[in-house]
CSV table of C-alpha atoms in Angstrom, one decimal:
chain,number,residue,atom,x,y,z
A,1,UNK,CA,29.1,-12.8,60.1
A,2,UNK,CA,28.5,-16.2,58.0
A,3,UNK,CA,28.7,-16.6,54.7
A,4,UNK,CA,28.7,-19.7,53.1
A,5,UNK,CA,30.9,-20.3,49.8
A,6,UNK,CA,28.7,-21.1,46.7
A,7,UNK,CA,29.7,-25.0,46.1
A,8,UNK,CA,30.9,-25.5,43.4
A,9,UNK,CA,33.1,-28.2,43.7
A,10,UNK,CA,32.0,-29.5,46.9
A,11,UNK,CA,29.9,-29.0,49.9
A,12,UNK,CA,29.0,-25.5,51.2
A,13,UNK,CA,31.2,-23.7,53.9
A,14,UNK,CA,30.5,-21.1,56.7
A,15,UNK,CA,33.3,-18.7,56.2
A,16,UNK,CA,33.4,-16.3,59.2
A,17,UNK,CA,33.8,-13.2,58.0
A,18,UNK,CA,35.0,-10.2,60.4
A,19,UNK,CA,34.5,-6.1,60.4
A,20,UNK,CA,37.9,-6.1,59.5
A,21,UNK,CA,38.4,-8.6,56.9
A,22,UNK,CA,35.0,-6.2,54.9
A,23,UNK,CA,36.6,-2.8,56.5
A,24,UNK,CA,39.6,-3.8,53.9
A,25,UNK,CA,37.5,-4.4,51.2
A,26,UNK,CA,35.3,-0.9,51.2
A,27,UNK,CA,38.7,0.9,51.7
A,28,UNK,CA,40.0,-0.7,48.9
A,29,UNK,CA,37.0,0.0,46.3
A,30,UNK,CA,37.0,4.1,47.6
A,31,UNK,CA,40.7,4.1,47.1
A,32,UNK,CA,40.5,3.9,43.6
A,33,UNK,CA,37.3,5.7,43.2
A,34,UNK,CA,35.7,2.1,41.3
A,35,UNK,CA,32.0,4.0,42.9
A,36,UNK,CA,31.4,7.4,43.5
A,37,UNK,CA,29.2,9.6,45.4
A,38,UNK,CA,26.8,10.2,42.5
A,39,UNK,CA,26.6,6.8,41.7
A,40,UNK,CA,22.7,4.7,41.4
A,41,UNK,CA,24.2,1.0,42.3
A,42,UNK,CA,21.7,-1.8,40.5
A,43,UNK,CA,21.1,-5.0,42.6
A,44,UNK,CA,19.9,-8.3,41.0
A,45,UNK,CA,21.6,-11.0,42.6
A,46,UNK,CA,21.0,-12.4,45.8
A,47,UNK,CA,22.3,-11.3,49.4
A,48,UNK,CA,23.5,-14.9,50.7
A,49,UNK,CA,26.4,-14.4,48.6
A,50,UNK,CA,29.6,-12.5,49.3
A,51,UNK,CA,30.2,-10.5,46.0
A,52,UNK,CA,26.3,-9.2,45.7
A,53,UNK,CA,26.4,-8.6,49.8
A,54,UNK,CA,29.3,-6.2,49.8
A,55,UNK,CA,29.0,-4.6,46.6
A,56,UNK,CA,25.6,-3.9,45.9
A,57,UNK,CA,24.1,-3.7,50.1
A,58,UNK,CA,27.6,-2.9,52.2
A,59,UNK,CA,29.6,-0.6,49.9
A,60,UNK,CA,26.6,1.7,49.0
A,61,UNK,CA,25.8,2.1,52.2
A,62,UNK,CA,29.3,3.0,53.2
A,63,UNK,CA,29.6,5.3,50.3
A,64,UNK,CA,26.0,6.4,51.0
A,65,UNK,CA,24.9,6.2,47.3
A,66,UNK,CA,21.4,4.6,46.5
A,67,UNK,CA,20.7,1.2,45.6
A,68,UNK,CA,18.0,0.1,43.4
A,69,UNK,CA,16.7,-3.8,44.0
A,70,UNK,CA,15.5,-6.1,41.0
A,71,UNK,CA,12.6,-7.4,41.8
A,72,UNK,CA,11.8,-9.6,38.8
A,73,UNK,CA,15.0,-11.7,36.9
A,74,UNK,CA,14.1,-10.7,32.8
A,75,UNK,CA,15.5,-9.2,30.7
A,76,UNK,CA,12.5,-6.7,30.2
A,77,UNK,CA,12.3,-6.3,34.1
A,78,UNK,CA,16.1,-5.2,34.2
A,79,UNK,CA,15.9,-3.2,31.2
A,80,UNK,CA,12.7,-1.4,32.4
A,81,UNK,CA,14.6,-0.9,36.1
A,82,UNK,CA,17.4,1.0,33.9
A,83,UNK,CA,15.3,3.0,32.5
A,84,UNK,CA,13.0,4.1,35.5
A,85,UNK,CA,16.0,5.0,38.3
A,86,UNK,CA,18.7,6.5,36.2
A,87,UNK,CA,21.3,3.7,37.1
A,88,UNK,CA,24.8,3.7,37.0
A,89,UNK,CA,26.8,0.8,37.8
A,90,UNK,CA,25.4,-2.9,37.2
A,91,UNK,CA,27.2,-6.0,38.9
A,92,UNK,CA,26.6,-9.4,37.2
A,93,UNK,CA,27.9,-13.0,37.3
A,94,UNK,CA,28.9,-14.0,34.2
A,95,UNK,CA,25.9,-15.5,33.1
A,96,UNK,CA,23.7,-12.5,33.1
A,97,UNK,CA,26.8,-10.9,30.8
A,98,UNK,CA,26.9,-13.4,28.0
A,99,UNK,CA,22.9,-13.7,28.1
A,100,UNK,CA,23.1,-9.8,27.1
A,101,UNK,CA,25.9,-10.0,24.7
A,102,UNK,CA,24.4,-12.9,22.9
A,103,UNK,CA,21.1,-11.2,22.6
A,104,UNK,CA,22.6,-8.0,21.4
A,105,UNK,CA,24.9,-9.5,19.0
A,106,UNK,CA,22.1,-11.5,17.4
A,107,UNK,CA,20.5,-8.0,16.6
A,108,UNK,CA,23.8,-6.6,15.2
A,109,UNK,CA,24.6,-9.7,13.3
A,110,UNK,CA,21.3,-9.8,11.6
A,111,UNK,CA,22.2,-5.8,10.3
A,112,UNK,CA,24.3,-5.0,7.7
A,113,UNK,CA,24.5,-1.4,8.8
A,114,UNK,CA,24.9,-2.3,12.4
A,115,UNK,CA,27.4,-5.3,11.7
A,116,UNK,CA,29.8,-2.9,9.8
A,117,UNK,CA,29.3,0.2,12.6
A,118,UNK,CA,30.6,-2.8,15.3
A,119,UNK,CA,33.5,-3.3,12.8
A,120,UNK,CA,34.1,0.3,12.5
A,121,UNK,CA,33.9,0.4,16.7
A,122,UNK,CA,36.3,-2.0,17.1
A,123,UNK,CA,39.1,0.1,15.4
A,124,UNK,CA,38.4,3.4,17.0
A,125,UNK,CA,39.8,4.0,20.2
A,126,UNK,CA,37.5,6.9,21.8
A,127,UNK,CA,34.4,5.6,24.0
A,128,UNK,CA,32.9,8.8,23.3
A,129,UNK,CA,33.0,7.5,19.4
A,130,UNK,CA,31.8,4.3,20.1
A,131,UNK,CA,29.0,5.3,22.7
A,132,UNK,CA,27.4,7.8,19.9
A,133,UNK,CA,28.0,5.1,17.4
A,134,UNK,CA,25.5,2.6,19.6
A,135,UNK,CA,23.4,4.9,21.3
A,136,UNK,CA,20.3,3.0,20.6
A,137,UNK,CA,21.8,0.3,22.7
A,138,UNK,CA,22.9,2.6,25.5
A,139,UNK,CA,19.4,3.9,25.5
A,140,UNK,CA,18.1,0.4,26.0
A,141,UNK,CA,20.3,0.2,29.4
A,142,UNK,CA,18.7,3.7,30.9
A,143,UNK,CA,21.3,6.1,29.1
A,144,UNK,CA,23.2,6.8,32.2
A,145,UNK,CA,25.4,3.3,32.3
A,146,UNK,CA,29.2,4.6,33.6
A,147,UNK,CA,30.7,0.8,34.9
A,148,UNK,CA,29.4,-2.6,34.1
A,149,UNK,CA,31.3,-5.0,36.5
A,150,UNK,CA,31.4,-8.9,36.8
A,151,UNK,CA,32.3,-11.0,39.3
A,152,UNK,CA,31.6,-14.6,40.4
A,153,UNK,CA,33.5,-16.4,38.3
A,154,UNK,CA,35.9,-16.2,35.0
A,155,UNK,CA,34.4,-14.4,32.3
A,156,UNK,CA,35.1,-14.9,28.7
A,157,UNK,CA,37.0,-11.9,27.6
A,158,UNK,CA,35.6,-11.2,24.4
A,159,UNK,CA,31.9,-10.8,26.1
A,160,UNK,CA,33.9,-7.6,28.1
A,161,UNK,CA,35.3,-6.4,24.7
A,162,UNK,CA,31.9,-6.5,23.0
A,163,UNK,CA,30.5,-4.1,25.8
A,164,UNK,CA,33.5,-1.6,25.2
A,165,UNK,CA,33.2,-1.8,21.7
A,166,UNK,CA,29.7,-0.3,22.4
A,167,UNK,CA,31.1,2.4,24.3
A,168,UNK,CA,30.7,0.7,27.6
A,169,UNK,CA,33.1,1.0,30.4
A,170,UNK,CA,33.0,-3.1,31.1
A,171,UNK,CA,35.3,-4.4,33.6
A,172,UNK,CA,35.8,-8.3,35.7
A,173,UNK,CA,37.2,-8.5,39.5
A,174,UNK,CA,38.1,-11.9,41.3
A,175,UNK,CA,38.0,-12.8,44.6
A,176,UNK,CA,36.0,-15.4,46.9
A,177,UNK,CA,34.2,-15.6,50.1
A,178,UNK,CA,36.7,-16.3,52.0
A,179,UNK,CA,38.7,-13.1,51.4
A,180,UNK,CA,35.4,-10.8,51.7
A,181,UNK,CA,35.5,-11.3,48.6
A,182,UNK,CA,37.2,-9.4,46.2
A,183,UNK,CA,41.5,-9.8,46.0
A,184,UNK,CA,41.7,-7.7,42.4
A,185,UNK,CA,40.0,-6.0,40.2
A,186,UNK,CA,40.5,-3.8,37.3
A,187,UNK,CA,40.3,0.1,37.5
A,188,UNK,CA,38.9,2.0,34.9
A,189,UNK,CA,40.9,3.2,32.6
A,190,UNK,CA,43.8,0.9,33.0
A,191,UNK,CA,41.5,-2.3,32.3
A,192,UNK,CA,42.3,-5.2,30.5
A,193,UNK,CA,40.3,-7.5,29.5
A,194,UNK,CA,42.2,-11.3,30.0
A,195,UNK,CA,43.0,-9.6,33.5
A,196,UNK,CA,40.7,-10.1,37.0
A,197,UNK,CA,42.6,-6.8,37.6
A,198,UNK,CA,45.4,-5.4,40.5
A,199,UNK,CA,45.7,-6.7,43.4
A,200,UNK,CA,43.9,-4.3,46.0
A,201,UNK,CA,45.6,-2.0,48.8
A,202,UNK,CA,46.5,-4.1,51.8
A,203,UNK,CA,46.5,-7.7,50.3
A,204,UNK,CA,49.4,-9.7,49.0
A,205,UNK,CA,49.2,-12.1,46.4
A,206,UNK,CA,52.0,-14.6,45.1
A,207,UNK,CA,51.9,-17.8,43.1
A,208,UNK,CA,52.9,-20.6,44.4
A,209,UNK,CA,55.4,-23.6,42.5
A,210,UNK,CA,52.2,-25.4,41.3
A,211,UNK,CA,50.7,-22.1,39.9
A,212,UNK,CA,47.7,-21.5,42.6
A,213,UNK,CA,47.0,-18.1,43.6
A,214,UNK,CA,48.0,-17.6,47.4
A,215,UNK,CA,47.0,-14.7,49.3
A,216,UNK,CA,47.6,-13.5,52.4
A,217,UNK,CA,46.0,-10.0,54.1
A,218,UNK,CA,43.5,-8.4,55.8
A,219,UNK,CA,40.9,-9.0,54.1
A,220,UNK,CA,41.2,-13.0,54.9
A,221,UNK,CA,38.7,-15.1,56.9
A,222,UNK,CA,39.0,-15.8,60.4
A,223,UNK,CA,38.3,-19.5,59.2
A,224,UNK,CA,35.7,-22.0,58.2
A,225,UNK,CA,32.6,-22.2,61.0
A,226,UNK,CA,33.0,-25.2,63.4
A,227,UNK,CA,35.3,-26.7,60.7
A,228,UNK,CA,38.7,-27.2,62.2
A,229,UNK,CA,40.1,-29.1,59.5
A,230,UNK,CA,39.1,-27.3,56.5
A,231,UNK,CA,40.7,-24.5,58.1
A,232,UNK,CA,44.3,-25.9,58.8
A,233,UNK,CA,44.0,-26.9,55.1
A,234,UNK,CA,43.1,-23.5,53.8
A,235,UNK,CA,46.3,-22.3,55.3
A,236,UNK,CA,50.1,-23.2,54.9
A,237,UNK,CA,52.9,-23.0,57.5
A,238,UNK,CA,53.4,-19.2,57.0
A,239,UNK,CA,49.9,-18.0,56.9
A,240,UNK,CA,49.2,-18.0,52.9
A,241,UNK,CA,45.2,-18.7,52.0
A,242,UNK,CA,45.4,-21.3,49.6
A,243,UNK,CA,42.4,-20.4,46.9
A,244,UNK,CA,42.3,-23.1,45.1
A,245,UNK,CA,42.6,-21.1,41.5
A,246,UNK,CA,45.5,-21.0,39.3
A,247,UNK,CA,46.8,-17.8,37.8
A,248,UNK,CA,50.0,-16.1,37.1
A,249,UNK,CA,50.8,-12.0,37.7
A,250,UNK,CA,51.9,-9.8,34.6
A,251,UNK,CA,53.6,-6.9,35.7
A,252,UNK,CA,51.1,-5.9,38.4
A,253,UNK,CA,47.9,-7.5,36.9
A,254,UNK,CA,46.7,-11.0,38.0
A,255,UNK,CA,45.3,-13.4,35.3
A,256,UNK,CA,43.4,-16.3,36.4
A,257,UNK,CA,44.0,-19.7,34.3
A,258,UNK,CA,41.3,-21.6,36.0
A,259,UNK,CA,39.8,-23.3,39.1
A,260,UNK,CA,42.2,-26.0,40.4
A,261,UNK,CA,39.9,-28.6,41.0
A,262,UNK,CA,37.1,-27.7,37.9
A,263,UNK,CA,41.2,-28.3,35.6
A,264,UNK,CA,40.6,-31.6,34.0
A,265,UNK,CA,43.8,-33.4,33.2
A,266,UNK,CA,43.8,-36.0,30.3
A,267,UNK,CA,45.8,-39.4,30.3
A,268,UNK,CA,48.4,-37.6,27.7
A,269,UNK,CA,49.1,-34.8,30.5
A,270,UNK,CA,47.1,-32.0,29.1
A,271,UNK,CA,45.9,-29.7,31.1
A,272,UNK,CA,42.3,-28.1,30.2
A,273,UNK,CA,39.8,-25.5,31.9
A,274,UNK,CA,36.4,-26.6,30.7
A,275,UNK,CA,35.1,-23.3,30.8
A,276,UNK,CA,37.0,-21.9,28.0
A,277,UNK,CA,35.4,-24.8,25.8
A,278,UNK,CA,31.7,-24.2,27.1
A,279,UNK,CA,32.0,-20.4,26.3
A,280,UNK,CA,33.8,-21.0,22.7
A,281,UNK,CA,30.7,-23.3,21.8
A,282,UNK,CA,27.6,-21.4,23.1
A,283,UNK,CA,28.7,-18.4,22.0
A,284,UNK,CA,28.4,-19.5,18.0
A,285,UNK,CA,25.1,-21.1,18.8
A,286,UNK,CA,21.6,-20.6,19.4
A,287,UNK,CA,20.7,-24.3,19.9
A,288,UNK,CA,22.1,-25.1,23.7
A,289,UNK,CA,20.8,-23.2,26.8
A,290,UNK,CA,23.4,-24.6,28.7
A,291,UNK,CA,26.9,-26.6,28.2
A,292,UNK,CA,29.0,-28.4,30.6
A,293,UNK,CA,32.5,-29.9,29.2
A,294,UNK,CA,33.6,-33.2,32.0
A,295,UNK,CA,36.3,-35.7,31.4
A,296,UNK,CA,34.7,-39.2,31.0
A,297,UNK,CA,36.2,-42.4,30.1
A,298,UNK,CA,39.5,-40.5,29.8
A,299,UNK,CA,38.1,-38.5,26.6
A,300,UNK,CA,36.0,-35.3,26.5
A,301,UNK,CA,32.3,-35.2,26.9
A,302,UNK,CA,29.7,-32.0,26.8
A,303,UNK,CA,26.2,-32.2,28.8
A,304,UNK,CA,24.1,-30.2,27.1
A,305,UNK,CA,20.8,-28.8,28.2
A,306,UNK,CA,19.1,-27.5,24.6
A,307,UNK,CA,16.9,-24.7,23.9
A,308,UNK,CA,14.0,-26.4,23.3
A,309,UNK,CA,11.9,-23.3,21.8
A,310,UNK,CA,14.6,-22.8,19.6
A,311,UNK,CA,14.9,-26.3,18.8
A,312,UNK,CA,10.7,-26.4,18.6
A,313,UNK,CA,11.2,-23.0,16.1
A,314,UNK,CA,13.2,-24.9,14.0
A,315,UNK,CA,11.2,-27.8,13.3
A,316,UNK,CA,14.4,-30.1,14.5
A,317,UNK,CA,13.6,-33.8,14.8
A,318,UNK,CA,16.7,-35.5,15.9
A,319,UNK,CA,18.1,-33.3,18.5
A,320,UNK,CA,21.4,-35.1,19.2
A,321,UNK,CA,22.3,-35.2,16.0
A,322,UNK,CA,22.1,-31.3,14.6
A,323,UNK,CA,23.8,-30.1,17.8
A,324,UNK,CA,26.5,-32.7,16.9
A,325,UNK,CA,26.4,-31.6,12.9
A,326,UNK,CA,25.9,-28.2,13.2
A,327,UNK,CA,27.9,-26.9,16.7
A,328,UNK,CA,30.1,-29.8,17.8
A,329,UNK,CA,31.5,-30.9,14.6
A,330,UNK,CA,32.5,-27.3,13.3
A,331,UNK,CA,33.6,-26.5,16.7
A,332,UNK,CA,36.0,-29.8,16.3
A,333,UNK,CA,37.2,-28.4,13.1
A,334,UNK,CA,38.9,-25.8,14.6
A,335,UNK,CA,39.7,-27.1,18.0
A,336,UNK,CA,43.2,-28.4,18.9
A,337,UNK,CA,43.4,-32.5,19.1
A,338,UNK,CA,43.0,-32.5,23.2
A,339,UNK,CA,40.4,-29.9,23.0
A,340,UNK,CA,38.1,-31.6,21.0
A,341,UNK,CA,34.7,-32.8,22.6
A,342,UNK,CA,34.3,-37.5,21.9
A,343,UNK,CA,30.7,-37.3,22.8
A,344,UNK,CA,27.6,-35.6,24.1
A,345,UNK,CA,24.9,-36.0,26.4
A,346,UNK,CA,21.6,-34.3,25.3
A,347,UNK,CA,19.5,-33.4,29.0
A,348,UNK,CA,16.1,-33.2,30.0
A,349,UNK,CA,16.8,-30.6,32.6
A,350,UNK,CA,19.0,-27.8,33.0
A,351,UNK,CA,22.3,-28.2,34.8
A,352,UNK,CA,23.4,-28.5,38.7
A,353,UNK,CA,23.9,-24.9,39.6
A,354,UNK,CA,24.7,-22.6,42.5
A,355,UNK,CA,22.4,-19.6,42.8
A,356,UNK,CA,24.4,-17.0,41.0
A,357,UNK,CA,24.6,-19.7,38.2
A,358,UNK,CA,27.9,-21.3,38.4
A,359,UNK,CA,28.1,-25.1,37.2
A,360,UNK,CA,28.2,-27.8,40.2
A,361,UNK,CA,30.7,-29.8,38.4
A,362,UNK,CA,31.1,-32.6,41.6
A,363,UNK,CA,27.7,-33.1,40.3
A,364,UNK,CA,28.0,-33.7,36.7
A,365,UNK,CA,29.2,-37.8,36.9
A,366,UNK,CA,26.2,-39.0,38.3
A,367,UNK,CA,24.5,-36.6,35.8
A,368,UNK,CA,25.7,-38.6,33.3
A,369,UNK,CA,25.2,-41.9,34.4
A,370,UNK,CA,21.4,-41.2,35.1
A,371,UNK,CA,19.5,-42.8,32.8
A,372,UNK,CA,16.3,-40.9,33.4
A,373,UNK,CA,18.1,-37.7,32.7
A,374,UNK,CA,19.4,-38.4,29.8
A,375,UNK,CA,17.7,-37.9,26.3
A,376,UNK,CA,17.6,-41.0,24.7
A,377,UNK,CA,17.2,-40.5,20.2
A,378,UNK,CA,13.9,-42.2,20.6
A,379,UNK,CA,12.5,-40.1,23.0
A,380,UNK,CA,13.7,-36.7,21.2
A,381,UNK,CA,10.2,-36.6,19.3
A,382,UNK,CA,7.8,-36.8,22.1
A,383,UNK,CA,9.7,-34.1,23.8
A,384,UNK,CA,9.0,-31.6,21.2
């Protein structure tokens, strides 16, 4: 079959993928028994993409355990669907997971009582403990939640640590379309949570001088769909896929640093993955709906798309300037000297994205120099 890669940093390709190449990955997942035969597998995201395709439509159906479909993206829809078909393992991108933890956490945060049980949680080593201790929340998700897994892209590990802290078994994979998709992933009860996991039977990984993570097995595409050269690009001299993400191996777990080409690399030689900024300031604020950190003009610059009913709730006037005061500036206070953010670009709309919600970055330049995009102070009122 075709599957086309999400674009991200460039154009979409058709990746052919073979019977063996998805053969490799199902073998892999029953090998560690990730999904069992009395599992209810959720599906939300949609089917033109690898990860969703295998794990919520192929593996069930080689496992022969039912899946339930989403029909509606909302956070009542999905928490309704929970409820109704007694589900037990939920795959998300990224997105879907901080949307959940940032909503939760709101609700505990505004609690005394619940604030100081998620401070308790965070000591106590026994699920059990910390699944009675937020019931109320794992009644909210259907009561019958055994794996929450996310894929798709680098996930900010303290949004997997909240979930266990509620007594959730929360766990991250990697992999791509190319290799059908998944390379590692983390088994329950050997997680960890800066991890994308081990490295799954029948697949080699190694990193290479420059730090990219190579892989080589049977799980690989046959190559890229009337793309010759793409293909011979992909590949080096000895058969290693080239994935264009930088990571490192500890002991047997693979930890991803970033995506080669999303790395931004200041004049001073500093290297810096921009989504480790985005996540550090969304996550203290209710203000910005979306955040995208680019190099421009050799400094640091955020796009932000706001919230505009929370920014309508709060009776703000001047947009630019209390996201600048009250998220940007105390994020600066903290941040080391390259890591701080020059400038931002308030936008009307929200950002370039693939369909499972990753940022087109290739996009964001001409973002910013697009004057009918951009927010301009004197337009901030009649917006509201």
């Amino acid at each position: 079959m075709i599957v086309y890669t999400s674009g991200t940093t460039g154009n979409p390709k058709g990746v052919m993928i073979t019977y063996e190449n998805i053969k490799t990955n199902m073998e892999g997942v029953r090998a560690v028994d990730l999904v069992n035969e009395t599992d209810v597998i959720l599906a939300m995201l949609p089917y033109h993409h690898i990860m969703p395709l295998c794990f919520t439509l192929i593996l069930p159906i080689y496992m022969g355990v039912p899946i339930v479909l989403l029909t509606e993206i909302s956070s009542a829809s999905l928490l309704k669907t929970l409820q109704e078909n007694r589900v037990t393992v939920i795959l998300g991108v990224p997105r879907v997971w901080e949307m959940l933890d940032k909503a939760i956490m709101i609700k505990i945060n505004e609690s005394p009582l619940a604030k100081f049980m998620f401070k308790m949680a965070e000591k106590i080593n026994s699920m059990t403990i910390r699944k009675m201790l937020f019931s109320k929340v794992h009644k909210q998700f259907g009561g019958h939640i055994r794996l929450m897994v996310s894929g798709g892209a680098k996930i900010d590990k303290n949004i997997l640590e909240d979930f266990r802290t509620m007594g959730f078994c929360a766990i991250q994979g990697y992999g791509m379309t190319e290799t059908a998709p998944i390379i590692a992933f983390n088994v329950p009860g050997r997680e960890r949570s800066d991890s994308a996991g081990e490295v799954i039977p029948n697949v080699e990984v190694k990193i290479a001088d420059d730090g990219e993570i190579l892989v080589k097995g049977k799980n690989v595409m046959k190559g890229y769909y009337n793309n010759e050269k793409a293909t011979e690009e992909a590949f080096d001299k000895d058969g290693w896929f080239h994935t264009g993400d930088l990571g490192r191996m500890d002991g047997k777990y693979l930890i991803i640093i970033g995506r080669k080409k999303e790395m931004i690399v200041l004049p001073n030689g500093k290297n810096i993955d921009p989504n480790d900024i985005e996540n550090e300031i969304i996550k203290n604020t209710d203000l910005i709906k979306e955040i995208a950190v680019t190099e421009y003009k050799e400094q640091l610059l955020a796009i932000i798309y706001p919230d505009f009913q929370q920014i309508e709730a709060k009776k703000i006037v001047n947009i630019k300037d209390a996201i600048k005061w009250e998220v940007i500036d105390k994020y600066n206070v903290t941040a080391p000297n390259y890591k701080k953010i020059h400038d931002i670009k308030i936008v009307k709309e929200e950002l370039p994205k693939t369909r499972i919600g990753k940022i087109r970055r290739f996009m964001l330049k001409d973002l910013i120099e697009d004057k009918d995009d951009v927010i301009e102070q004197k337009e901030e009122k009649r917006l509201l």
